Tab-separated table of C-alpha atoms in Angstrom:
chain	number	residue	atom	x	y	z
A	1	MET	CA	93.471	66.298	88.175
A	2	VAL	CA	93.674	69.179	90.617
A	3	LYS	CA	96.319	71.807	89.983
A	4	LEU	CA	97.800	73.409	93.071
A	5	LEU	CA	97.248	77.143	92.900
A	6	ASN	CA	99.267	80.121	94.041
A	7	ILE	CA	96.518	82.273	95.552
A	8	LEU	CA	96.994	85.901	96.544
A	9	PHE	CA	94.312	86.610	99.160
A	10	VAL	CA	93.889	90.355	99.679
A	11	GLU	CA	91.759	90.876	102.780
A	12	ASP	CA	92.032	93.321	105.675
A	13	ASP	CA	89.730	91.500	108.133
A	14	SER	CA	91.790	89.095	110.265
A	15	ILE	CA	88.723	86.977	111.075
A	16	GLU	CA	88.060	86.513	107.345
A	17	VAL	CA	91.700	85.528	106.829
A	18	MET	CA	91.486	82.948	109.646
A	19	MET	CA	88.230	81.562	108.239
A	20	PHE	CA	89.686	81.332	104.720
A	21	ASN	CA	92.750	79.498	106.072
A	22	ARG	CA	90.496	77.101	107.986
A	23	VAL	CA	88.524	76.363	104.813
A	24	ILE	CA	91.716	75.739	102.821
A	25	GLN	CA	92.871	73.272	105.490
A	26	LYS	CA	89.480	71.564	105.605
A	27	ILE	CA	89.407	71.152	101.813
A	28	GLY	CA	92.699	69.295	102.162
A	29	ILE	CA	94.399	70.596	99.028
A	30	ASN	CA	97.722	72.301	99.607
A	31	HIS	CA	97.220	75.452	97.583
A	32	LYS	CA	99.903	78.065	98.291
A	33	LEU	CA	98.233	80.984	100.032
A	34	ILE	CA	99.879	84.400	100.019
A	35	GLU	CA	98.154	86.913	102.283
A	36	ALA	CA	98.049	90.693	102.061
A	37	ASN	CA	95.917	92.791	104.394
A	38	ASN	CA	95.533	95.693	101.962
A	39	GLY	CA	96.127	96.653	98.347
A	40	GLU	CA	99.469	98.366	99.023
A	41	ILE	CA	100.952	95.222	100.567
A	42	ALA	CA	99.549	93.126	97.708
A	43	LEU	CA	101.278	95.413	95.194
A	44	GLU	CA	104.557	95.106	97.107
A	45	ILE	CA	104.261	91.308	96.957
A	46	LEU	CA	103.524	91.382	93.228
A	47	ASN	CA	106.324	93.865	92.487
A	48	LYS	CA	108.886	91.507	94.070
A	49	LYS	CA	107.998	89.054	91.280
A	50	GLU	CA	108.990	86.059	93.409
A	51	ILE	CA	105.608	84.432	92.807
A	52	ILE	CA	103.043	85.398	90.219
A	53	PRO	CA	99.701	84.171	91.568
A	54	ASP	CA	97.437	81.937	89.533
A	55	ILE	CA	94.448	83.826	90.935
A	56	ILE	CA	93.841	86.817	93.178
A	57	LEU	CA	90.929	86.847	95.610
A	58	LEU	CA	90.292	90.499	96.371
A	59	ASP	CA	88.178	92.274	98.967
A	60	LEU	CA	86.826	95.682	97.937
A	61	ASN	CA	86.569	97.543	101.236
A	62	MET	CA	90.104	97.961	102.544
A	63	PRO	CA	92.178	100.804	103.991
A	64	LYS	CA	95.023	102.546	102.155
A	65	LEU	CA	94.413	101.127	98.665
A	66	ASN	CA	90.933	99.711	98.200
A	67	GLY	CA	90.014	96.835	95.934
A	68	ILE	CA	88.900	98.912	92.947
A	69	GLU	CA	92.060	101.035	93.041
A	70	PHE	CA	94.174	97.858	93.260
A	71	LEU	CA	92.203	96.283	90.408
A	72	LYS	CA	92.803	99.278	88.130
A	73	ILE	CA	96.547	99.180	88.810
A	74	ILE	CA	96.807	95.455	88.069
A	75	LYS	CA	94.721	95.615	84.891
A	76	ASN	CA	96.993	98.394	83.575
A	77	ASN	CA	100.143	96.362	84.255
A	78	GLU	CA	101.307	94.397	81.180
A	79	GLU	CA	102.924	91.642	83.280
A	80	LEU	CA	99.971	91.124	85.627
A	81	LYS	CA	96.808	92.002	83.723
A	82	HIS	CA	96.306	88.368	82.673
A	83	VAL	CA	96.045	87.145	86.302
A	84	PRO	CA	92.401	86.301	87.044
A	85	ILE	CA	91.006	88.480	89.825
A	86	ILE	CA	87.934	87.328	91.689
A	87	ILE	CA	86.257	89.886	93.884
A	88	PHE	CA	85.458	88.255	97.232
A	89	THR	CA	83.467	90.761	99.233
A	90	THR	CA	80.386	91.528	101.305
A	91	SER	CA	79.306	94.303	98.912
A	92	ASN	CA	76.276	93.485	96.806
A	93	ASN	CA	76.149	97.052	95.469
A	94	HIS	CA	75.219	96.853	91.773
A	95	ARG	CA	77.515	99.791	90.952
A	96	ASP	CA	80.505	97.943	92.512
A	97	ILE	CA	79.678	94.794	90.551
A	98	SER	CA	79.293	96.690	87.278
A	99	ASN	CA	82.472	98.755	87.785
A	100	CYS	CA	84.542	95.687	88.601
A	101	TYR	CA	83.399	93.808	85.494
A	102	LYS	CA	84.117	96.867	83.341
A	103	ILE	CA	87.674	96.969	84.708
A	104	GLY	CA	88.179	93.287	83.914
A	105	ILE	CA	87.516	90.889	86.783
A	106	ALA	CA	87.090	87.153	86.283
A	107	GLY	CA	84.281	86.866	88.841
A	108	TYR	CA	82.403	88.562	91.652
A	109	ILE	CA	81.516	86.554	94.752
A	110	ILE	CA	79.519	87.846	97.702
A	111	LYS	CA	80.749	86.245	100.922
A	112	PRO	CA	78.029	84.214	102.614
A	113	LEU	CA	77.376	84.712	106.320
A	114	LYS	CA	77.128	81.028	107.289
A	115	TYR	CA	80.390	79.100	107.617
A	116	ASP	CA	79.062	76.020	105.787
A	117	ASP	CA	77.970	78.152	102.834
A	118	TYR	CA	81.340	79.943	102.895
A	119	LEU	CA	83.166	76.598	102.842
A	120	VAL	CA	81.177	75.322	99.849
A	121	LEU	CA	81.637	78.581	97.947
A	122	VAL	CA	85.407	78.684	98.466
A	123	GLN	CA	85.728	74.991	97.626
A	124	LYS	CA	83.794	75.367	94.351
A	125	THR	CA	85.730	78.490	93.408
A	126	LEU	CA	89.096	76.815	93.956
A	127	GLU	CA	87.965	73.625	92.213
A	128	TYR	CA	87.038	75.639	89.134
A	129	TRP	CA	90.280	77.608	89.007
A	130	SER	CA	92.425	74.544	89.710
A	131	CYS	CA	91.097	72.801	86.591
A	132	ASN	CA	90.889	75.917	84.406
A	133	GLU	CA	93.782	76.469	82.013
A	134	LEU	CA	95.816	79.345	83.402
A	135	MET	CA	98.668	81.248	81.796
């Protein structure tokens, strides 16, 4: 049985946001998608405490508050540190990957360039997290 997820998608590239929304629609599962175009806005959303996301998909390279800075803040917050954070980025830099795992991410995904590959990757990621036992 598929659990509907509350997904916080933190991404500054509007084309990526449109593509992610298109994939969610194509998959046909009505996950609740909350969008933030940088880490500061994502923190504002989380601080309102209206919705605690089941997962956070986080880009690394963003203005104002980048992904690693956001990640450190969340992992030091007692109320939010349990939320699984999956890095969803174009960076394949080994130092980024290592740093993110040390801070406490649940996964690191490098965005594929081809739409079909992107669709499959997002679908598999959401399938996994929708059947995983979440807090």
